[in-house]
Short mmCIF file of C-alpha atoms in Angstrom, two decimals:
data_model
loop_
_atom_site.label_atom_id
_atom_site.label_comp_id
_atom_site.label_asym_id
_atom_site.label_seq_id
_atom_site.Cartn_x
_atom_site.Cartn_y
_atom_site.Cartn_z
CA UNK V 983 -4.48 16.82 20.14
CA UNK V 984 -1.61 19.12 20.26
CA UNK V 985 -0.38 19.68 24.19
CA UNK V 986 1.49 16.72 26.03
CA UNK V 987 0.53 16.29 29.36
CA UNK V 988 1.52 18.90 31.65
CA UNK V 989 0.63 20.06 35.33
CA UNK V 990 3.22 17.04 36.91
CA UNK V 991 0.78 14.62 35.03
CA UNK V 992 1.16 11.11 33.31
CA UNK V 993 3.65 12.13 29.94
CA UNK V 994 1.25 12.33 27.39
CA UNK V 995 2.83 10.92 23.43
CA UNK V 996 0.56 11.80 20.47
CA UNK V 997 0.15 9.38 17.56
CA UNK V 998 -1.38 10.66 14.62
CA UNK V 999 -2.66 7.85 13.01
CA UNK V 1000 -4.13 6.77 9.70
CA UNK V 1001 -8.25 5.63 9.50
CA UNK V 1002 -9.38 2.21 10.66
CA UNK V 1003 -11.80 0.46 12.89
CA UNK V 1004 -9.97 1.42 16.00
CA UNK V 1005 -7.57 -0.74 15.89
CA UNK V 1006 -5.20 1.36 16.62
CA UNK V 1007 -6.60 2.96 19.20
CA UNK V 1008 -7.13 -0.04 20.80
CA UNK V 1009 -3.35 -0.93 20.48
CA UNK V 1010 -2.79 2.75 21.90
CA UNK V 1011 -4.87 1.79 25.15
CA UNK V 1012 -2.83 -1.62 25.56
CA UNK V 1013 0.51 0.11 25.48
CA UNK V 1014 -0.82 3.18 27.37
CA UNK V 1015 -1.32 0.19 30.06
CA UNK V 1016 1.62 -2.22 29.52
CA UNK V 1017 3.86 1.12 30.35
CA UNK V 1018 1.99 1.45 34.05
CA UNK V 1019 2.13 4.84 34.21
CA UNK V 1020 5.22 5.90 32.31
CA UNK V 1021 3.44 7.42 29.46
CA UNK V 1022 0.15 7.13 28.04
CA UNK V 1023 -0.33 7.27 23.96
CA UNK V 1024 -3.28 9.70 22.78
CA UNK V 1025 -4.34 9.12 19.33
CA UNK V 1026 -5.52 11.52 16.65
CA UNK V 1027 -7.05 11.26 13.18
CA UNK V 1028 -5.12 11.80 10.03
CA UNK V 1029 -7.00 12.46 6.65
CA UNK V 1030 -8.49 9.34 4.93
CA UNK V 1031 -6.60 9.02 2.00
CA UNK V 1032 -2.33 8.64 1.49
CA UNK V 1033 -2.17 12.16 -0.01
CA UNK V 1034 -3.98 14.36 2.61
CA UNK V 1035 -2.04 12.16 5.25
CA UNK V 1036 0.91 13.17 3.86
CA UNK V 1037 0.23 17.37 3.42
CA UNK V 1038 -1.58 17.45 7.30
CA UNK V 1039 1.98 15.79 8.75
CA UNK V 1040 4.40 17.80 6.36
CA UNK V 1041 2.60 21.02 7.35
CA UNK V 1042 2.87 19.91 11.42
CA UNK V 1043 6.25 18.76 11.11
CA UNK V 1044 7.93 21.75 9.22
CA UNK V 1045 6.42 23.91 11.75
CA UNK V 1046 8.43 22.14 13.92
CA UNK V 1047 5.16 21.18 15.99
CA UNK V 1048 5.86 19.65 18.97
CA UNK V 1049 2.54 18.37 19.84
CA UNK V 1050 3.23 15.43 16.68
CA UNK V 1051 5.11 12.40 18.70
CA UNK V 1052 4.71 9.59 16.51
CA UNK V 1053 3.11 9.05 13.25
CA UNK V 1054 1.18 6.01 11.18
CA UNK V 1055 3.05 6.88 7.69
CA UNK V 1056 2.57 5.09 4.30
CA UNK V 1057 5.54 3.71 3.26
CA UNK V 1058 6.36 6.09 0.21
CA UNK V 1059 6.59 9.13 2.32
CA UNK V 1060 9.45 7.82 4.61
CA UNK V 1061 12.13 8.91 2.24
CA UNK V 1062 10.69 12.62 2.20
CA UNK V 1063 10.25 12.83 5.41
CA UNK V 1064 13.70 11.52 6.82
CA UNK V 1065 15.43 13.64 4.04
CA UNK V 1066 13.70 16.69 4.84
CA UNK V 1067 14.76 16.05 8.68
CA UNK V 1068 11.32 15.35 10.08
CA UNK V 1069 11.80 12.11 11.39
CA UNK V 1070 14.22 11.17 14.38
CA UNK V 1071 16.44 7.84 12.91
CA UNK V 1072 16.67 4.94 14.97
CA UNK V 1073 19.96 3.87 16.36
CA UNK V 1074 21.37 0.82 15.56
CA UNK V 1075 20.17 -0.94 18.81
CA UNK V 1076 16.74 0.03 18.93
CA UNK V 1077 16.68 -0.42 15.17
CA UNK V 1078 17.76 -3.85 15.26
CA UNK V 1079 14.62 -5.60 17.40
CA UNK V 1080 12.36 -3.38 15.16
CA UNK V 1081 13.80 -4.71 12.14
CA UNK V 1082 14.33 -8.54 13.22
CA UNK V 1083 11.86 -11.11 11.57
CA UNK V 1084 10.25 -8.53 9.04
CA UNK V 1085 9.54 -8.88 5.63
CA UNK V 1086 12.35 -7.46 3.94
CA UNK V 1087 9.89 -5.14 1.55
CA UNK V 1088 9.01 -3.64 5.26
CA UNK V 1089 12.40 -3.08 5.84
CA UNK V 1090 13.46 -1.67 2.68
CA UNK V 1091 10.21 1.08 2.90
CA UNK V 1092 11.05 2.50 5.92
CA UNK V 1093 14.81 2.92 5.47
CA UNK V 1094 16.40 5.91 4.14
CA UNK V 1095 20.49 6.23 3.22
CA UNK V 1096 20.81 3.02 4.72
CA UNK V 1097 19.62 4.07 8.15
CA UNK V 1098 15.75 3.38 9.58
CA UNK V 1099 13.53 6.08 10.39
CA UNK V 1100 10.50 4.42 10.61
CA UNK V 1101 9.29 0.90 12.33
CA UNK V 1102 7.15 -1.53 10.08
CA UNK V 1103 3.63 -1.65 12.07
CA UNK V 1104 1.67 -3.27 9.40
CA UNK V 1105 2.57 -4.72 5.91
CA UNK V 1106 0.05 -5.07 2.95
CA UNK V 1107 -0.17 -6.71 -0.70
CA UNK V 1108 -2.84 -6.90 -3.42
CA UNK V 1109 -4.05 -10.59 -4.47
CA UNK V 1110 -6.62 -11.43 -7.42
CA UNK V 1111 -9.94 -12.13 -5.61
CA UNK V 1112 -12.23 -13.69 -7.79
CA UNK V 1113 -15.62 -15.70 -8.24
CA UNK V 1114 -15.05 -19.49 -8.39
CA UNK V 1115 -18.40 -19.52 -10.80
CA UNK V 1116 -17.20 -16.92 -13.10
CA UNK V 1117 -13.24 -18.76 -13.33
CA UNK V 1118 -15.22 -21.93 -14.26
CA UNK V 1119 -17.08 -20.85 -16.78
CA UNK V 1120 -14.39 -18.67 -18.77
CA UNK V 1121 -12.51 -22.09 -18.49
CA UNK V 1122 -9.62 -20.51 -16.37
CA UNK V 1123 -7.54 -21.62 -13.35
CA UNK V 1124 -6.36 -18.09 -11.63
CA UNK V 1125 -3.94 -20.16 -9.65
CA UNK V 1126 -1.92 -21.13 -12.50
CA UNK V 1127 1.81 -20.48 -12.26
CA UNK V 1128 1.26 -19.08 -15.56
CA UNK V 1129 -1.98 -16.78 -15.10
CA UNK V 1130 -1.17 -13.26 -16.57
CA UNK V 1131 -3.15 -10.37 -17.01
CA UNK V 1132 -4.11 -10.86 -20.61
CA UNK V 1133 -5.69 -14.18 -19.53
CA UNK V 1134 -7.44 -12.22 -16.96
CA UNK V 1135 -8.90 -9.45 -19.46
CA UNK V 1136 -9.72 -12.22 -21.92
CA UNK V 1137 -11.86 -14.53 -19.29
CA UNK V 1138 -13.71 -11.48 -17.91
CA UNK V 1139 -14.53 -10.37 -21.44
CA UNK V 1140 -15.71 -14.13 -22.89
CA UNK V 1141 -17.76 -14.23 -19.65
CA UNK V 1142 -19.34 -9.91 -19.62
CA UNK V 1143 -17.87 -9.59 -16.10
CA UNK V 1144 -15.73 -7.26 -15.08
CA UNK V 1145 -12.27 -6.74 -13.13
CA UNK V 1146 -12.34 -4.34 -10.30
CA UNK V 1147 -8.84 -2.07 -10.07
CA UNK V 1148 -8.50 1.79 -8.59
CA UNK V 1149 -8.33 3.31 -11.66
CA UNK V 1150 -8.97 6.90 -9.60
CA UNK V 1151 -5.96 9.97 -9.99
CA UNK V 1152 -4.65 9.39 -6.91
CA UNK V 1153 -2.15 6.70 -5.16
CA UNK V 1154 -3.84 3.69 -5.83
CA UNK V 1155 -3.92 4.02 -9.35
CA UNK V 1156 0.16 4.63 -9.11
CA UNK V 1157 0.41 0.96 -7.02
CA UNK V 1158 -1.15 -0.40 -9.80
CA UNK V 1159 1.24 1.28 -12.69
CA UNK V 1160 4.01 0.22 -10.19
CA UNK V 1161 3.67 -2.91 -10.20
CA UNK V 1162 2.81 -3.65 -13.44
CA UNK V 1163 6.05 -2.07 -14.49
CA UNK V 1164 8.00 -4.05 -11.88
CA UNK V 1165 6.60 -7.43 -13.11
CA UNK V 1166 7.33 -6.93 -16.31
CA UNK V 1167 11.38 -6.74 -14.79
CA UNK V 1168 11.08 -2.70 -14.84
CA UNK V 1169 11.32 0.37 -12.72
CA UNK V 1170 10.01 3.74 -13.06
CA UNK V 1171 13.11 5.95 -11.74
CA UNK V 1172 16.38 4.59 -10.46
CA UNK V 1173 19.60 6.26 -8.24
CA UNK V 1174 16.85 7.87 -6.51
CA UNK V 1175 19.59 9.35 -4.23
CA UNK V 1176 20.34 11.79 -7.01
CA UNK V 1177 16.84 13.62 -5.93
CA UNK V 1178 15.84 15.28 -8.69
CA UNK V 1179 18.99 14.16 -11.03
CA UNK V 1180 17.56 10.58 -10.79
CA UNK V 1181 17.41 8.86 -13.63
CA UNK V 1182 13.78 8.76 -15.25
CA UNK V 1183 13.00 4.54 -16.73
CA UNK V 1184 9.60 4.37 -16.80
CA UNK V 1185 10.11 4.75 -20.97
CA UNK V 1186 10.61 1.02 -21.31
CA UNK V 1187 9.98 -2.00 -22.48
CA UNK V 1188 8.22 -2.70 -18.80
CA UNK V 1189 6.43 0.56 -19.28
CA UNK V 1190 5.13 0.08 -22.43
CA UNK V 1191 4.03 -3.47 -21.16
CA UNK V 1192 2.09 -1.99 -18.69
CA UNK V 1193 0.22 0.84 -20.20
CA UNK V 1194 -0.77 -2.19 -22.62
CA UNK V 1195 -2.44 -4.05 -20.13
CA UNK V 1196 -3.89 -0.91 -18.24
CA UNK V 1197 -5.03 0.58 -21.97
CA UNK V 1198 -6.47 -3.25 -23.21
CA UNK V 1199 -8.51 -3.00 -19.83
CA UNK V 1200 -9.70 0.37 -19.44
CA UNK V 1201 -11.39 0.05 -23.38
CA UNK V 1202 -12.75 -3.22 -22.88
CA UNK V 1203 -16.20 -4.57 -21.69
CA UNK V 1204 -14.27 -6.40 -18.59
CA UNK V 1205 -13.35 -2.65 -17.42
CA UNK V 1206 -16.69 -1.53 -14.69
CA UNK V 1207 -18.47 2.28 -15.84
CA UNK V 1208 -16.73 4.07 -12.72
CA UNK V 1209 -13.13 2.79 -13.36
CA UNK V 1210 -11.78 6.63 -14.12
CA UNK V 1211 -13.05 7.19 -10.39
CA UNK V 1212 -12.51 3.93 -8.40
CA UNK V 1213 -11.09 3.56 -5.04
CA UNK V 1214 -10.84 0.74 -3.17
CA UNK V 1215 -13.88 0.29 -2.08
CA UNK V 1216 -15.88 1.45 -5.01
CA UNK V 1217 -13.45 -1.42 -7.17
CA UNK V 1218 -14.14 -3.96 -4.35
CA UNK V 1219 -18.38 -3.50 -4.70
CA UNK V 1220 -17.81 -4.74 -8.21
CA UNK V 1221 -17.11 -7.84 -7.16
CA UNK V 1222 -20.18 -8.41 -5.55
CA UNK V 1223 -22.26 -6.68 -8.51
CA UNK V 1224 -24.88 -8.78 -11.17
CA UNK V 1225 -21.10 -8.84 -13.51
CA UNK V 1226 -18.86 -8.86 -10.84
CA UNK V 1227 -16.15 -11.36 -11.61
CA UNK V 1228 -12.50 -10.40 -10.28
CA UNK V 1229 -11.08 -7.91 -8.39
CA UNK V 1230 -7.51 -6.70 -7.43
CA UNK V 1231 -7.29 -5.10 -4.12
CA UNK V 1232 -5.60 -5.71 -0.69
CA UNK V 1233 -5.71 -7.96 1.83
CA UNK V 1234 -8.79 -6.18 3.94
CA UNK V 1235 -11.13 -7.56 1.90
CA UNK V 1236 -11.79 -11.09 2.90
CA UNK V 1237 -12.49 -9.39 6.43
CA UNK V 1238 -15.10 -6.57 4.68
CA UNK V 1239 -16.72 -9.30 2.42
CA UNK V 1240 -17.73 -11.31 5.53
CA UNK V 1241 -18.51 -8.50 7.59
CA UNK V 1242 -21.12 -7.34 4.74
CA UNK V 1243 -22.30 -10.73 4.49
CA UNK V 1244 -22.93 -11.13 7.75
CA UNK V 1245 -24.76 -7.51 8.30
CA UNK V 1246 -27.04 -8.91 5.38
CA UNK V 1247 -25.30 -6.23 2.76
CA UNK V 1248 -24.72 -8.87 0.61
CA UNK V 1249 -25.62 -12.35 -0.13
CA UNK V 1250 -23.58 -15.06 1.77
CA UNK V 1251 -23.33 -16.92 -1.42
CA UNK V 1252 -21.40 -14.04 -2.66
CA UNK V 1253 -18.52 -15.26 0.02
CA UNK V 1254 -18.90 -18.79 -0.79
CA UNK V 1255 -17.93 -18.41 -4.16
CA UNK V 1256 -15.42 -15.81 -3.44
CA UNK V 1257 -11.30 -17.26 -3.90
CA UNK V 1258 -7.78 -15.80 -4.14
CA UNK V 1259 -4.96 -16.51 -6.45
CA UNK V 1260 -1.38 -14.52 -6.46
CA UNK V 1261 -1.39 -11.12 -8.38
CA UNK V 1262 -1.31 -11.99 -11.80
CA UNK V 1263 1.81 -11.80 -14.33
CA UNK V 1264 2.44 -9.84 -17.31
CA UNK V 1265 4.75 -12.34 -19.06
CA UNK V 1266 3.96 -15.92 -18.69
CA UNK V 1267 7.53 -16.98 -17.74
CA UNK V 1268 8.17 -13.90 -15.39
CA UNK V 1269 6.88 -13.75 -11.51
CA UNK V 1270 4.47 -11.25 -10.51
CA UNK V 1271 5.98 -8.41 -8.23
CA UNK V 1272 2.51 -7.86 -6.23
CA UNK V 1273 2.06 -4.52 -4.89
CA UNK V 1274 3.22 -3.28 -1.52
CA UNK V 1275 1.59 -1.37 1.27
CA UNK V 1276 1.16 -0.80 4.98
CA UNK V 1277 1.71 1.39 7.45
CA UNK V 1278 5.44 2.44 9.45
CA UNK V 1279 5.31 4.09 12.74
CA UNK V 1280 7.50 6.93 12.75
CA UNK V 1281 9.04 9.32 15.69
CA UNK V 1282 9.11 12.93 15.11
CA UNK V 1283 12.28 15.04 15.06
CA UNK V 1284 11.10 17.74 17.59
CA UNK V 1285 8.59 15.88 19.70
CA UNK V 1286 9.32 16.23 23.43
CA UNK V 1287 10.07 12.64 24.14
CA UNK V 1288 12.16 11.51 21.30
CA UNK V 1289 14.85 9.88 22.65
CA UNK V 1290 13.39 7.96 25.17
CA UNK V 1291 8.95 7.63 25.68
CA UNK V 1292 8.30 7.52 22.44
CA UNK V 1293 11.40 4.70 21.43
CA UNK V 1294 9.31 2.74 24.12
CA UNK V 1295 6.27 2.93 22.74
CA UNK V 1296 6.76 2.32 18.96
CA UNK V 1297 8.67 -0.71 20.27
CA UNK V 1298 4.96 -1.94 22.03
CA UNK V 1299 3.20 -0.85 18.83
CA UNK V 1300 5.35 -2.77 16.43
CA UNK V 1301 5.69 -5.72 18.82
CA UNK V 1302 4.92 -9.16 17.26
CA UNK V 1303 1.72 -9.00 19.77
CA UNK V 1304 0.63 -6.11 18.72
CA UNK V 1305 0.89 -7.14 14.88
CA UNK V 1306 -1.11 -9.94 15.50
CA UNK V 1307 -4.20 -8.15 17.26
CA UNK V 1308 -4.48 -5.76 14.99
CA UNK V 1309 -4.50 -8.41 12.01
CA UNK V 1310 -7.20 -10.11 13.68
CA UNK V 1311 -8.74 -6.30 14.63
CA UNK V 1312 -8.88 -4.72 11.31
CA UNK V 1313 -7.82 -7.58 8.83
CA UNK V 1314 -4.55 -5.69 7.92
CA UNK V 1315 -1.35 -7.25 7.43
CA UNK V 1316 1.39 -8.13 10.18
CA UNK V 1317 4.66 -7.19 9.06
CA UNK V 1318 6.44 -10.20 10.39
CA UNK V 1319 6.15 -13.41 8.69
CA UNK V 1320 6.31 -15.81 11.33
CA UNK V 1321 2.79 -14.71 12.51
CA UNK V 1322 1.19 -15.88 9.41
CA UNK V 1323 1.98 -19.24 10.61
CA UNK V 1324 0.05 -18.44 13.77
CA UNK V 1325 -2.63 -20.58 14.54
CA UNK V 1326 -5.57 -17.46 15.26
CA UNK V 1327 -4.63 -15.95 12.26
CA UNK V 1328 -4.91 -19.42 9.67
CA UNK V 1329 -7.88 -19.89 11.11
CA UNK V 1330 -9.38 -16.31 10.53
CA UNK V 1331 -7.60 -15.56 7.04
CA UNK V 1332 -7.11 -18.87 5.02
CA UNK V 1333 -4.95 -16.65 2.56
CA UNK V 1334 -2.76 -16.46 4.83
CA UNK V 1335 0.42 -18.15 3.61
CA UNK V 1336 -0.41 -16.85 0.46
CA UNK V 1337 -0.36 -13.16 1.53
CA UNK V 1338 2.75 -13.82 3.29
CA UNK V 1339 4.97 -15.31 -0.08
CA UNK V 1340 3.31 -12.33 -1.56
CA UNK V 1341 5.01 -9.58 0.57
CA UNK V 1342 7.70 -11.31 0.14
CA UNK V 1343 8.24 -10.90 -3.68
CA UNK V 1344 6.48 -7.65 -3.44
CA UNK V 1345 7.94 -4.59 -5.06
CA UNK V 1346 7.87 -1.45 -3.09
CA UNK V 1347 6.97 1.92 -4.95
CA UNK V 1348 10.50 3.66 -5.67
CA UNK V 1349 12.12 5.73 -2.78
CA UNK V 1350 12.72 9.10 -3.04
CA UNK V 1351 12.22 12.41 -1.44
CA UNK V 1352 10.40 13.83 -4.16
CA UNK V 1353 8.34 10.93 -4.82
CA UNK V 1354 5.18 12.97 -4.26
CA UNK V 1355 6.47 14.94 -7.32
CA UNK V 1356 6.97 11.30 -9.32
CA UNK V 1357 3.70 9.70 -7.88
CA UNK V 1358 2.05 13.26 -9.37
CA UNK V 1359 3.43 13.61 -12.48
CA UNK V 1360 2.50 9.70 -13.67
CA UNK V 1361 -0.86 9.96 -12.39
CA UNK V 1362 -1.37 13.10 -14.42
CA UNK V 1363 -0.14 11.69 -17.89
CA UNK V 1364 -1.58 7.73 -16.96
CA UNK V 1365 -5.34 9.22 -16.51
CA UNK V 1366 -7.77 8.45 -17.38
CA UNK V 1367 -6.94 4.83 -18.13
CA UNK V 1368 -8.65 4.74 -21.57
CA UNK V 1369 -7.00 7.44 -22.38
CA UNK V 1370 -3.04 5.07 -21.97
CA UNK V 1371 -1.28 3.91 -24.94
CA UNK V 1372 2.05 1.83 -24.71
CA UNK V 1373 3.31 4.26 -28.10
CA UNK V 1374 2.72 7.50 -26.26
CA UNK V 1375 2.10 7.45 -22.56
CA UNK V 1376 5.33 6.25 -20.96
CA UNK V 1377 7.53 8.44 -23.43
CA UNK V 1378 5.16 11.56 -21.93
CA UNK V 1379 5.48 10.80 -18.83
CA UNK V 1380 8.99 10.53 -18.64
CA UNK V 1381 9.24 13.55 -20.20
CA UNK V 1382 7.06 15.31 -17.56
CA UNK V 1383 8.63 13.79 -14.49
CA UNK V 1384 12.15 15.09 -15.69
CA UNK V 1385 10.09 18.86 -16.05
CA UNK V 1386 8.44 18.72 -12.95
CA UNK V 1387 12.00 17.68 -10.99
CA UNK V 1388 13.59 20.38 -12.63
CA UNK V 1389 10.77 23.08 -11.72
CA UNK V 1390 10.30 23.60 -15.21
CA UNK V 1391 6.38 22.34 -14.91
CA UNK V 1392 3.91 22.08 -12.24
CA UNK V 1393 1.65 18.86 -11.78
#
């Protein structure tokens, strides 16, 4: 995990990578080939959740480790990353076929003071699952241009069923404030090139909006028992619970709901009645701004082969091929659009053009070096969900963002 090949030996480039099914190991072992004997890509397990990925690469990198040659990042820790000097920008030519034919949300994530330091590998956006049953009888069409989140908390309340979210303290439960805010036309901090002078918006109209919905939810009978604590897969079993009913959560789960069906974990009916809508709006006459997610591929700063093996490879990785096998591998999202049109993937994911127009109005998370710091200081004064109210909770938070940015109090 930490020495490139030595000895005379085959170059050796280490990509630390985040969790899946092998996927990306398998990608690894295609490009390890397709460079016939240039290089060979060894890959090596990050920490399962955003967080831990984050603290296991920013202790490697500002060590200076050269044993780290490329990395599987979320998108919010680009910014940090490239300010702090850890990641090794792409020039303008090898940006530009990393760049062309990607979402622009992709784009915008892994692009720092206007220059990229990171390659979109894999793009990613929530949509409303839901049970066709359940819809019918609460007497509600999810697909309506109109569908907002009130409608949502109403149906699942007239029917006792309830709406999975990740309500846990951690990043998930700050996609979900996120986007809320952003679809009510808000945004939690803006000039996020100030650092920590940026300026704090999260007290708004938008904000109050959203700690509405999240409050109405979290003290209602659609909200599940373990919402304080839910992830995405604990939100996602709801769903296929004696009250499950809707669900927000990314696109993986069309792939996990037939792979439990098929393994007999649940019943196949369950997936038969299972269908998608766009994420919901908070103002009838205002578009949703779905979450977004995914994964960038990033080169370190000090790794060995920098400037030229490791160019090479994140250029296989991120390679409209290589998108499209690992859709079909792990049920994650390509980052370029024109492979949603692709015949293999239709067939396999019949959201398909709807995940696609919804990365394209997505709304990334806002970025900024200390967004760790930001992410932190809203999950502290937004949980436990009961516990939000659109009077108190944005005002406090603000408040405690500006404090922590300023050193003056610690998350």
């Amino acid at each position: 995990m930490t020495a490139c090949g030595g000895g005379g030996g085959i170059p050796a480039l280490n990509w630390y990578i985040n969790p899946d099914n092998g996927g990306q190991a398998k990608i690894a072992a295609a490009c390890t080939k397709a460079a016939g004997g240039k290089y060979r890509i060894k890959t090596a397990l990050l920490p399962s959740d955003a967080s831990g990925q984050r603290e296991q690469l920013i202790r490697r990198l500002a060590a200076k480790d050269s044993g780290v040659d490329l990395m599987s990042l979320d998108p919010v820790f680009v910014a940090e990353a490239a300010n702090a000097g850890f990641l090794r920008p792409f020039t303008a030519s090898e940006a530009a076929p990393l760049t062309e034919g990607v979402f622009e949300s992709a784009v915008q994530s892994s692009t720092w003071e206007d220059k990229l330091y990171a390659a979109p590998f894999w793009a990613n956006t929530q949509l409303l699952w839901y049970r066709k049953s359940v819809a019918q009888k609460a007497g509600i069409d999810p697909k309506a241009p109109d569908f907002t989140w009130d409608k949502l908390i109403d149906a699942a309340v007239r029917t006792n069923t309830t709406i999975g979210v990740q309500g846990n303290r951690y990043e998930g439960y700050m996609v979900w404030i996120n986007a809320l805010i952003a679809s009510a036309g808000g945004r939690i901090i803006s000039d996020a090139e100030k650092g920590d002078e940026a300026t704090i918006e999260i007290d708004s109209p938008a904000g109050r909006q959203a700690a509405a919905i999240i409050g109405k939810l979290a003290r209602s009978t659609a909200a599940g028992p373990t919402l304080s604590t839910d992830i995405e897969e604990q939100s996602r079993a709801t769903i296929n619970g004696p009250r499950g009913g809707f669900l927000l959560n990314w696109g993986y789960v069309w792939r996990a709901e037939k792979g439990d069906a098929e393994a007999g974990a649940i019943d196949k009916r369950i997936v038969d009645d299972l269908d998608w809508a766009r994420y919901p709006r908070v103002n009838p006459q205002q578009e949703s701004k779905p979450p977004f997610g995914g994964i960038e591929i990033g080169v370190s700063a000090y790794g060995k082969h920098r400037n030229d093996l490791a160019i090479e490879a994140v250029r296989c990785i991120t390679s409209p091929a290589s998108m499209k096998q690992y859709m079909l591998d792990e049920g994650n999202v390509a980052a370029r659009p024109a492979i949603f049109d692709d015949p293999d993937i239709v067939k396999e994911f019949p959201m398909a053009p709807l995940m696609r127009d919804s990365i394209a109005a997505a709304e990334p998370r806002p970025a900024t070096p200390y967004y760790a710091d930001v992410s932190g200081a809203i999950q502290n004064r937004w949980h436990p969900p009961a516990s939000v109210r659109p009077d108190t909770t944005p005002r406090e938070s603000a408040r405690f963002i500006r404090e922590v940015l300023r050193d003056k109090a610690l998350l």
